[in-house]
mmCIF file with all atom_site columns, C-alpha atoms and ligand atoms in Angstrom:
data_model
loop_
_atom_site.group_PDB
_atom_site.id
_atom_site.type_symbol
_atom_site.label_atom_id
_atom_site.label_alt_id
_atom_site.label_comp_id
_atom_site.label_asym_id
_atom_site.label_entity_id
_atom_site.label_seq_id
_atom_site.pdbx_PDB_ins_code
_atom_site.Cartn_x
_atom_site.Cartn_y
_atom_site.Cartn_z
_atom_site.occupancy
_atom_site.B_iso_or_equiv
_atom_site.pdbx_formal_charge
_atom_site.auth_seq_id
_atom_site.auth_comp_id
_atom_site.auth_asym_id
_atom_site.auth_atom_id
_atom_site.pdbx_PDB_model_num
ATOM   1   C  CA  . MET A 1 1   ? 97.431  168.250 70.633  1.00 75.00 ? 694  MET A CA  1
ATOM   2   C  CA  . ALA A 1 2   ? 94.836  169.542 73.028  1.00 92.00 ? 695  ALA A CA  1
ATOM   3   C  CA  . LEU A 1 3   ? 93.956  169.042 76.651  1.00 96.00 ? 696  LEU A CA  1
ATOM   4   C  CA  . ARG A 1 4   ? 90.719  167.158 77.245  1.00 97.00 ? 697  ARG A CA  1
ATOM   5   C  CA  . LYS A 1 5   ? 88.476  167.635 80.247  1.00 98.00 ? 698  LYS A CA  1
ATOM   6   C  CA  . ILE A 1 6   ? 88.738  164.834 82.796  1.00 98.00 ? 699  ILE A CA  1
ATOM   7   C  CA  . ARG A 1 7   ? 85.282  163.556 83.739  1.00 98.00 ? 700  ARG A CA  1
ATOM   8   C  CA  . GLU A 1 8   ? 84.618  163.096 87.422  1.00 97.00 ? 701  GLU A CA  1
ATOM   9   C  CA  . GLU A 1 9   ? 82.588  160.599 89.453  1.00 95.00 ? 702  GLU A CA  1
ATOM   10  C  CA  . GLY A 1 10  ? 78.900  161.139 88.713  1.00 94.00 ? 703  GLY A CA  1
ATOM   11  C  CA  . ASP A 1 11  ? 79.531  161.440 84.952  1.00 97.00 ? 704  ASP A CA  1
ATOM   12  C  CA  . SER A 1 12  ? 77.752  158.594 83.156  1.00 97.00 ? 705  SER A CA  1
ATOM   13  C  CA  . ALA A 1 13  ? 80.720  157.978 80.782  1.00 97.00 ? 706  ALA A CA  1
ATOM   14  C  CA  . LEU A 1 14  ? 82.612  156.488 83.738  1.00 98.00 ? 707  LEU A CA  1
ATOM   15  C  CA  . LEU A 1 15  ? 79.985  153.789 84.264  1.00 97.00 ? 708  LEU A CA  1
ATOM   16  C  CA  . LYS A 1 16  ? 79.703  152.504 80.696  1.00 98.00 ? 709  LYS A CA  1
ATOM   17  C  CA  . LYS A 1 17  ? 81.458  149.720 78.836  1.00 98.00 ? 710  LYS A CA  1
ATOM   18  C  CA  . SER A 1 18  ? 83.844  151.021 76.161  1.00 98.00 ? 711  SER A CA  1
ATOM   19  C  CA  . ARG A 1 19  ? 83.874  149.637 72.611  1.00 98.00 ? 712  ARG A CA  1
ATOM   20  C  CA  . VAL A 1 20  ? 86.692  147.794 70.888  1.00 98.00 ? 713  VAL A CA  1
ATOM   21  C  CA  . VAL A 1 21  ? 88.826  149.869 68.483  1.00 98.00 ? 714  VAL A CA  1
ATOM   22  C  CA  . THR A 1 22  ? 88.830  148.446 64.946  1.00 98.00 ? 715  THR A CA  1
ATOM   23  C  CA  . ASP A 1 23  ? 90.060  151.425 62.880  1.00 97.00 ? 716  ASP A CA  1
ATOM   24  C  CA  . PHE A 1 24  ? 93.515  152.640 63.841  1.00 98.00 ? 717  PHE A CA  1
ATOM   25  C  CA  . ASN A 1 25  ? 92.906  155.950 62.151  1.00 97.00 ? 718  ASN A CA  1
ATOM   26  C  CA  . LYS A 1 26  ? 93.705  159.630 62.583  1.00 97.00 ? 719  LYS A CA  1
ATOM   27  C  CA  . ARG A 1 27  ? 90.882  160.033 65.073  1.00 97.00 ? 720  ARG A CA  1
ATOM   28  C  CA  . ILE A 1 28  ? 92.440  157.412 67.401  1.00 97.00 ? 721  ILE A CA  1
ATOM   29  C  CA  . HIS A 1 29  ? 95.886  158.998 67.003  1.00 98.00 ? 722  HIS A CA  1
ATOM   30  C  CA  . THR A 1 30  ? 94.487  162.408 67.941  1.00 98.00 ? 723  THR A CA  1
ATOM   31  C  CA  . LEU A 1 31  ? 92.720  160.867 70.936  1.00 98.00 ? 724  LEU A CA  1
ATOM   32  C  CA  . LEU A 1 32  ? 95.996  159.241 72.073  1.00 98.00 ? 725  LEU A CA  1
ATOM   33  C  CA  . ASP A 1 33  ? 97.964  162.476 71.611  1.00 98.00 ? 726  ASP A CA  1
ATOM   34  C  CA  . ASP A 1 34  ? 95.373  164.478 73.544  1.00 98.00 ? 727  ASP A CA  1
ATOM   35  C  CA  . MET A 1 35  ? 95.235  161.851 76.313  1.00 98.00 ? 728  MET A CA  1
ATOM   36  C  CA  . ARG A 1 36  ? 99.053  161.948 76.607  1.00 98.00 ? 729  ARG A CA  1
ATOM   37  C  CA  . GLU A 1 37  ? 98.985  165.713 77.072  1.00 98.00 ? 730  GLU A CA  1
ATOM   38  C  CA  . THR A 1 38  ? 96.071  165.507 79.524  1.00 98.00 ? 731  THR A CA  1
ATOM   39  C  CA  . LEU A 1 39  ? 97.794  162.790 81.604  1.00 98.00 ? 732  LEU A CA  1
ATOM   40  C  CA  . LEU A 1 40  ? 101.087 164.691 81.825  1.00 97.00 ? 733  LEU A CA  1
ATOM   41  C  CA  . GLU A 1 41  ? 99.300  167.937 82.726  1.00 97.00 ? 734  GLU A CA  1
ATOM   42  C  CA  . ALA A 1 42  ? 97.348  166.140 85.485  1.00 96.00 ? 735  ALA A CA  1
ATOM   43  C  CA  . ASN A 1 43  ? 100.500 164.431 86.864  1.00 95.00 ? 736  ASN A CA  1
ATOM   44  C  CA  . GLY A 1 44  ? 98.728  161.073 86.837  1.00 95.00 ? 737  GLY A CA  1
ATOM   45  C  CA  . VAL A 1 45  ? 100.118 157.571 86.325  1.00 96.00 ? 738  VAL A CA  1
ATOM   46  C  CA  . GLY A 1 46  ? 97.342  156.410 83.998  1.00 98.00 ? 739  GLY A CA  1
ATOM   47  C  CA  . LEU A 1 47  ? 94.331  157.555 82.016  1.00 98.00 ? 740  LEU A CA  1
ATOM   48  C  CA  . ALA A 1 48  ? 91.526  155.715 80.239  1.00 98.00 ? 741  ALA A CA  1
ATOM   49  C  CA  . ALA A 1 49  ? 89.534  157.099 77.281  1.00 98.00 ? 742  ALA A CA  1
ATOM   50  C  CA  . PRO A 1 50  ? 86.172  157.069 79.128  1.00 98.00 ? 743  PRO A CA  1
ATOM   51  C  CA  . GLN A 1 51  ? 87.751  159.477 81.619  1.00 98.00 ? 744  GLN A CA  1
ATOM   52  C  CA  . VAL A 1 52  ? 87.819  162.037 78.801  1.00 98.00 ? 745  VAL A CA  1
ATOM   53  C  CA  . GLY A 1 53  ? 84.325  161.017 77.682  1.00 98.00 ? 746  GLY A CA  1
ATOM   54  C  CA  . VAL A 1 54  ? 85.325  158.705 74.809  1.00 98.00 ? 747  VAL A CA  1
ATOM   55  C  CA  . LEU A 1 55  ? 83.901  155.181 75.119  1.00 98.00 ? 748  LEU A CA  1
ATOM   56  C  CA  . ARG A 1 56  ? 86.734  153.382 73.320  1.00 98.00 ? 749  ARG A CA  1
ATOM   57  C  CA  . ARG A 1 57  ? 89.081  150.705 74.667  1.00 98.00 ? 750  ARG A CA  1
ATOM   58  C  CA  . VAL A 1 58  ? 92.140  152.967 74.883  1.00 98.00 ? 751  VAL A CA  1
ATOM   59  C  CA  . VAL A 1 59  ? 94.313  153.524 77.969  1.00 98.00 ? 752  VAL A CA  1
ATOM   60  C  CA  . LEU A 1 60  ? 97.639  155.057 78.889  1.00 98.00 ? 753  LEU A CA  1
ATOM   61  C  CA  . VAL A 1 61  ? 99.805  153.677 81.682  1.00 98.00 ? 754  VAL A CA  1
ATOM   62  C  CA  . MET A 1 62  ? 103.078 155.204 82.839  1.00 97.00 ? 755  MET A CA  1
ATOM   63  C  CA  . ASP A 1 63  ? 105.843 152.704 83.462  1.00 97.00 ? 756  ASP A CA  1
ATOM   64  C  CA  . VAL A 1 64  ? 107.189 154.513 86.509  1.00 95.00 ? 757  VAL A CA  1
ATOM   65  C  CA  . SER A 1 65  ? 109.610 151.621 87.143  1.00 93.00 ? 758  SER A CA  1
ATOM   66  C  CA  . LYS A 1 66  ? 111.716 152.998 84.270  1.00 95.00 ? 759  LYS A CA  1
ATOM   67  C  CA  . GLU A 1 67  ? 113.132 155.861 86.311  1.00 94.00 ? 760  GLU A CA  1
ATOM   68  C  CA  . GLU A 1 68  ? 115.718 156.718 83.664  1.00 96.00 ? 761  GLU A CA  1
ATOM   69  C  CA  . LEU A 1 69  ? 112.965 157.743 81.247  1.00 96.00 ? 762  LEU A CA  1
ATOM   70  C  CA  . SER A 1 70  ? 111.184 161.104 81.152  1.00 96.00 ? 763  SER A CA  1
ATOM   71  C  CA  . PRO A 1 71  ? 107.459 161.095 82.030  1.00 95.00 ? 764  PRO A CA  1
ATOM   72  C  CA  . GLU A 1 72  ? 106.651 161.429 78.319  1.00 95.00 ? 765  GLU A CA  1
ATOM   73  C  CA  . GLU A 1 73  ? 108.803 158.384 77.506  1.00 97.00 ? 766  GLU A CA  1
ATOM   74  C  CA  . GLN A 1 74  ? 107.251 156.333 80.333  1.00 97.00 ? 767  GLN A CA  1
ATOM   75  C  CA  . ILE A 1 75  ? 103.799 156.421 78.715  1.00 98.00 ? 768  ILE A CA  1
ATOM   76  C  CA  . ILE A 1 76  ? 102.616 153.090 77.284  1.00 98.00 ? 769  ILE A CA  1
ATOM   77  C  CA  . GLU A 1 77  ? 99.713  153.310 74.821  1.00 98.00 ? 770  GLU A CA  1
ATOM   78  C  CA  . LEU A 1 78  ? 97.377  150.322 75.119  1.00 98.00 ? 771  LEU A CA  1
ATOM   79  C  CA  . ILE A 1 79  ? 94.521  149.765 72.678  1.00 98.00 ? 772  ILE A CA  1
ATOM   80  C  CA  . ASN A 1 80  ? 92.051  146.909 73.290  1.00 98.00 ? 773  ASN A CA  1
ATOM   81  C  CA  . PRO A 1 81  ? 94.153  145.790 76.289  1.00 98.00 ? 774  PRO A CA  1
ATOM   82  C  CA  . GLU A 1 82  ? 93.533  142.490 78.042  1.00 98.00 ? 775  GLU A CA  1
ATOM   83  C  CA  . ILE A 1 83  ? 95.165  141.095 81.133  1.00 98.00 ? 776  ILE A CA  1
ATOM   84  C  CA  . ILE A 1 84  ? 96.470  137.667 80.138  1.00 98.00 ? 777  ILE A CA  1
ATOM   85  C  CA  . GLU A 1 85  ? 98.429  136.720 83.235  1.00 98.00 ? 778  GLU A CA  1
ATOM   86  C  CA  . THR A 1 86  ? 98.605  137.777 86.870  1.00 98.00 ? 779  THR A CA  1
ATOM   87  C  CA  . SER A 1 87  ? 100.407 136.588 89.962  1.00 98.00 ? 780  SER A CA  1
ATOM   88  C  CA  . GLY A 1 88  ? 100.766 137.500 93.605  1.00 98.00 ? 781  GLY A CA  1
ATOM   89  C  CA  . GLU A 1 89  ? 98.838  140.096 95.517  1.00 98.00 ? 782  GLU A CA  1
ATOM   90  C  CA  . GLN A 1 90  ? 99.420  143.600 96.806  1.00 98.00 ? 783  GLN A CA  1
ATOM   91  C  CA  . THR A 1 91  ? 97.257  145.677 99.119  1.00 97.00 ? 784  THR A CA  1
ATOM   92  C  CA  . GLY A 1 92  ? 97.838  149.405 99.002  1.00 95.00 ? 785  GLY A CA  1
ATOM   93  C  CA  . THR A 1 93  ? 96.592  152.915 98.457  1.00 94.00 ? 786  THR A CA  1
ATOM   94  C  CA  . GLU A 1 94  ? 94.980  153.837 95.173  1.00 96.00 ? 787  GLU A CA  1
ATOM   95  C  CA  . GLY A 1 95  ? 93.459  156.990 93.728  1.00 96.00 ? 788  GLY A CA  1
ATOM   96  C  CA  . CYS A 1 96  ? 92.006  158.172 90.419  1.00 97.00 ? 789  CYS A CA  1
ATOM   97  C  CA  . LEU A 1 97  ? 92.025  161.442 88.462  1.00 97.00 ? 790  LEU A CA  1
ATOM   98  C  CA  . SER A 1 98  ? 88.227  161.065 88.142  1.00 98.00 ? 791  SER A CA  1
ATOM   99  C  CA  . VAL A 1 99  ? 87.767  160.826 91.919  1.00 97.00 ? 792  VAL A CA  1
ATOM   100 C  CA  . PRO A 1 100 ? 89.963  163.721 93.087  1.00 94.00 ? 793  PRO A CA  1
ATOM   101 C  CA  . GLY A 1 101 ? 91.051  163.838 96.717  1.00 92.00 ? 794  GLY A CA  1
ATOM   102 C  CA  . VAL A 1 102 ? 89.804  160.313 97.487  1.00 94.00 ? 795  VAL A CA  1
ATOM   103 C  CA  . TYR A 1 103 ? 92.153  157.404 98.192  1.00 95.00 ? 796  TYR A CA  1
ATOM   104 C  CA  . GLY A 1 104 ? 91.249  153.873 99.129  1.00 96.00 ? 797  GLY A CA  1
ATOM   105 C  CA  . ILE A 1 105 ? 92.885  150.580 100.064 1.00 96.00 ? 798  ILE A CA  1
ATOM   106 C  CA  . VAL A 1 106 ? 92.639  148.191 97.114  1.00 97.00 ? 799  VAL A CA  1
ATOM   107 C  CA  . THR A 1 107 ? 94.030  144.679 96.664  1.00 98.00 ? 800  THR A CA  1
ATOM   108 C  CA  . ARG A 1 108 ? 95.434  143.944 93.201  1.00 98.00 ? 801  ARG A CA  1
ATOM   109 C  CA  . PRO A 1 109 ? 97.781  141.368 91.664  1.00 98.00 ? 802  PRO A CA  1
ATOM   110 C  CA  . GLU A 1 110 ? 101.463 142.110 92.303  1.00 98.00 ? 803  GLU A CA  1
ATOM   111 C  CA  . TYR A 1 111 ? 102.278 141.233 88.697  1.00 98.00 ? 804  TYR A CA  1
ATOM   112 C  CA  . ALA A 1 112 ? 100.238 141.596 85.518  1.00 98.00 ? 805  ALA A CA  1
ATOM   113 C  CA  . LYS A 1 113 ? 100.923 140.878 81.858  1.00 98.00 ? 806  LYS A CA  1
ATOM   114 C  CA  . VAL A 1 114 ? 98.835  142.681 79.233  1.00 98.00 ? 807  VAL A CA  1
ATOM   115 C  CA  . ARG A 1 115 ? 98.239  141.958 75.558  1.00 98.00 ? 808  ARG A CA  1
ATOM   116 C  CA  . ALA A 1 116 ? 97.222  145.024 73.561  1.00 98.00 ? 809  ALA A CA  1
ATOM   117 C  CA  . GLN A 1 117 ? 97.522  146.761 70.214  1.00 98.00 ? 810  GLN A CA  1
ATOM   118 C  CA  . ASP A 1 118 ? 99.609  149.841 69.478  1.00 98.00 ? 811  ASP A CA  1
ATOM   119 C  CA  . ARG A 1 119 ? 98.302  152.896 67.594  1.00 98.00 ? 812  ARG A CA  1
ATOM   120 C  CA  . TYR A 1 120 ? 98.911  151.134 64.273  1.00 98.00 ? 813  TYR A CA  1
ATOM   121 C  CA  . GLY A 1 121 ? 97.054  147.954 65.272  1.00 98.00 ? 814  GLY A CA  1
ATOM   122 C  CA  . ASN A 1 122 ? 100.125 145.798 65.957  1.00 98.00 ? 815  ASN A CA  1
ATOM   123 C  CA  . PHE A 1 123 ? 99.742  143.358 68.855  1.00 98.00 ? 816  PHE A CA  1
ATOM   124 C  CA  . PHE A 1 124 ? 102.297 143.392 71.659  1.00 98.00 ? 817  PHE A CA  1
ATOM   125 C  CA  . GLU A 1 125 ? 102.683 142.255 75.241  1.00 98.00 ? 818  GLU A CA  1
ATOM   126 C  CA  . VAL A 1 126 ? 103.878 144.277 78.190  1.00 98.00 ? 819  VAL A CA  1
ATOM   127 C  CA  . ASP A 1 127 ? 104.150 143.446 81.866  1.00 98.00 ? 820  ASP A CA  1
ATOM   128 C  CA  . GLY A 1 128 ? 104.794 145.120 85.171  1.00 97.00 ? 821  GLY A CA  1
ATOM   129 C  CA  . HIS A 1 129 ? 105.089 144.690 88.905  1.00 97.00 ? 822  HIS A CA  1
ATOM   130 C  CA  . GLY A 1 130 ? 103.876 146.767 91.836  1.00 97.00 ? 823  GLY A CA  1
ATOM   131 C  CA  . ILE A 1 131 ? 102.401 150.130 90.938  1.00 96.00 ? 824  ILE A CA  1
ATOM   132 C  CA  . VAL A 1 132 ? 102.610 149.384 87.201  1.00 97.00 ? 825  VAL A CA  1
ATOM   133 C  CA  . ALA A 1 133 ? 100.575 146.167 87.604  1.00 98.00 ? 826  ALA A CA  1
ATOM   134 C  CA  . ARG A 1 134 ? 98.129  148.088 89.806  1.00 98.00 ? 827  ARG A CA  1
ATOM   135 C  CA  . CYS A 1 135 ? 97.798  150.731 87.125  1.00 98.00 ? 828  CYS A CA  1
ATOM   136 C  CA  . PHE A 1 136 ? 97.159  148.194 84.314  1.00 98.00 ? 829  PHE A CA  1
ATOM   137 C  CA  . CYS A 1 137 ? 94.292  146.720 86.372  1.00 98.00 ? 830  CYS A CA  1
ATOM   138 C  CA  . HIS A 1 138 ? 92.878  150.104 87.394  1.00 98.00 ? 831  HIS A CA  1
ATOM   139 C  CA  . GLU A 1 139 ? 92.871  151.544 83.851  1.00 98.00 ? 832  GLU A CA  1
ATOM   140 C  CA  . ILE A 1 140 ? 91.439  148.412 82.238  1.00 98.00 ? 833  ILE A CA  1
ATOM   141 C  CA  . ASP A 1 141 ? 88.659  148.432 84.873  1.00 98.00 ? 834  ASP A CA  1
ATOM   142 C  CA  . HIS A 1 142 ? 87.699  151.896 83.555  1.00 98.00 ? 835  HIS A CA  1
ATOM   143 C  CA  . LEU A 1 143 ? 86.978  150.324 80.140  1.00 98.00 ? 836  LEU A CA  1
ATOM   144 C  CA  . ASP A 1 144 ? 84.280  148.200 81.751  1.00 98.00 ? 837  ASP A CA  1
ATOM   145 C  CA  . GLY A 1 145 ? 82.786  151.088 83.699  1.00 98.00 ? 838  GLY A CA  1
ATOM   146 C  CA  . HIS A 1 146 ? 84.393  150.276 87.047  1.00 98.00 ? 839  HIS A CA  1
ATOM   147 C  CA  . LEU A 1 147 ? 85.977  152.725 89.482  1.00 97.00 ? 840  LEU A CA  1
ATOM   148 C  CA  . PHE A 1 148 ? 88.477  151.800 92.219  1.00 97.00 ? 841  PHE A CA  1
ATOM   149 C  CA  . THR A 1 149 ? 86.000  152.974 94.843  1.00 96.00 ? 842  THR A CA  1
ATOM   150 C  CA  . GLU A 1 150 ? 83.889  149.849 94.114  1.00 95.00 ? 843  GLU A CA  1
ATOM   151 C  CA  . LYS A 1 151 ? 86.877  147.616 94.888  1.00 95.00 ? 844  LYS A CA  1
ATOM   152 C  CA  . ALA A 1 152 ? 88.271  149.522 97.854  1.00 97.00 ? 845  ALA A CA  1
ATOM   153 C  CA  . GLU A 1 153 ? 88.186  147.693 101.164 1.00 96.00 ? 846  GLU A CA  1
ATOM   154 C  CA  . ARG A 1 154 ? 87.840  151.107 102.697 1.00 94.00 ? 847  ARG A CA  1
ATOM   155 C  CA  . ILE A 1 155 ? 88.452  154.767 101.925 1.00 94.00 ? 848  ILE A CA  1
ATOM   156 C  CA  . LEU A 1 156 ? 91.227  156.616 103.753 1.00 93.00 ? 849  LEU A CA  1
ATOM   157 C  CA  . THR A 1 157 ? 90.069  158.924 106.555 1.00 89.00 ? 850  THR A CA  1
ATOM   158 C  CA  . PRO A 1 158 ? 91.012  162.642 106.368 1.00 85.00 ? 851  PRO A CA  1
ATOM   159 C  CA  . GLU A 1 159 ? 93.732  161.971 108.994 1.00 87.00 ? 852  GLU A CA  1
ATOM   160 C  CA  . GLU A 1 160 ? 95.226  159.059 107.087 1.00 85.00 ? 853  GLU A CA  1
ATOM   161 C  CA  . LEU A 1 161 ? 95.012  161.080 103.908 1.00 83.00 ? 854  LEU A CA  1
ATOM   162 C  CA  . GLU A 1 162 ? 97.070  163.856 105.492 1.00 82.00 ? 855  GLU A CA  1
ATOM   163 C  CA  . ASN A 1 163 ? 99.786  161.385 106.505 1.00 80.00 ? 856  ASN A CA  1
ATOM   164 C  CA  . TYR A 1 164 ? 99.664  159.716 103.104 1.00 74.00 ? 857  TYR A CA  1
ATOM   165 C  CA  . THR A 1 165 ? 100.114 162.911 101.114 1.00 67.00 ? 858  THR A CA  1
ATOM   166 C  CA  . GLU A 1 166 ? 102.911 164.030 103.458 1.00 64.00 ? 859  GLU A CA  1
ATOM   167 C  CA  . GLU A 1 167 ? 104.737 160.754 102.826 1.00 59.00 ? 860  GLU A CA  1
ATOM   168 C  CA  . ASP A 1 168 ? 104.200 161.330 99.153  1.00 54.00 ? 861  ASP A CA  1
ATOM   169 C  CA  . GLU A 1 169 ? 106.110 164.610 99.078  1.00 47.00 ? 862  GLU A CA  1
HETATM 170 NI NI1 . NI  B 2 .   ? 91.187  156.019 87.323  1.00 51.95 ? 1222 NI  B NI1 1
#
């Protein structure tokens, strides 16, 4: 496994549409393993392949609702993910490893169900509420070249940011 460099806003890879994965081969497994390591190192809750410069429909989302699991065990690998059901609404603070230090207020569904393939090509469904649903939506947006800053009602001011990160600790 190896750490990959996280691309930041301004990098063209973040604005492009990623391609569907058809071969569930060694190259995809290496990408997934490297993304896992990169996500854990960055202390994020999700990571999409274009964020490491690979335009493939691959994302990782951490199911932080499963508090009994270690961070490594919380990672869900989603290949060719699609949101097939949503309900409710939540408005809250969102950030992104590719837009460091910036947080915005974004409205997302409160619940989302995703259909995806695992690293061997098997289809499965997974769902989540709250931050997990938010993360599914945020990461899948990356695959179509969208950043949360486009969807944010507004960006937190430096003062709000200070309060937010204090609450976080
Ligand atoms: Ni992001």
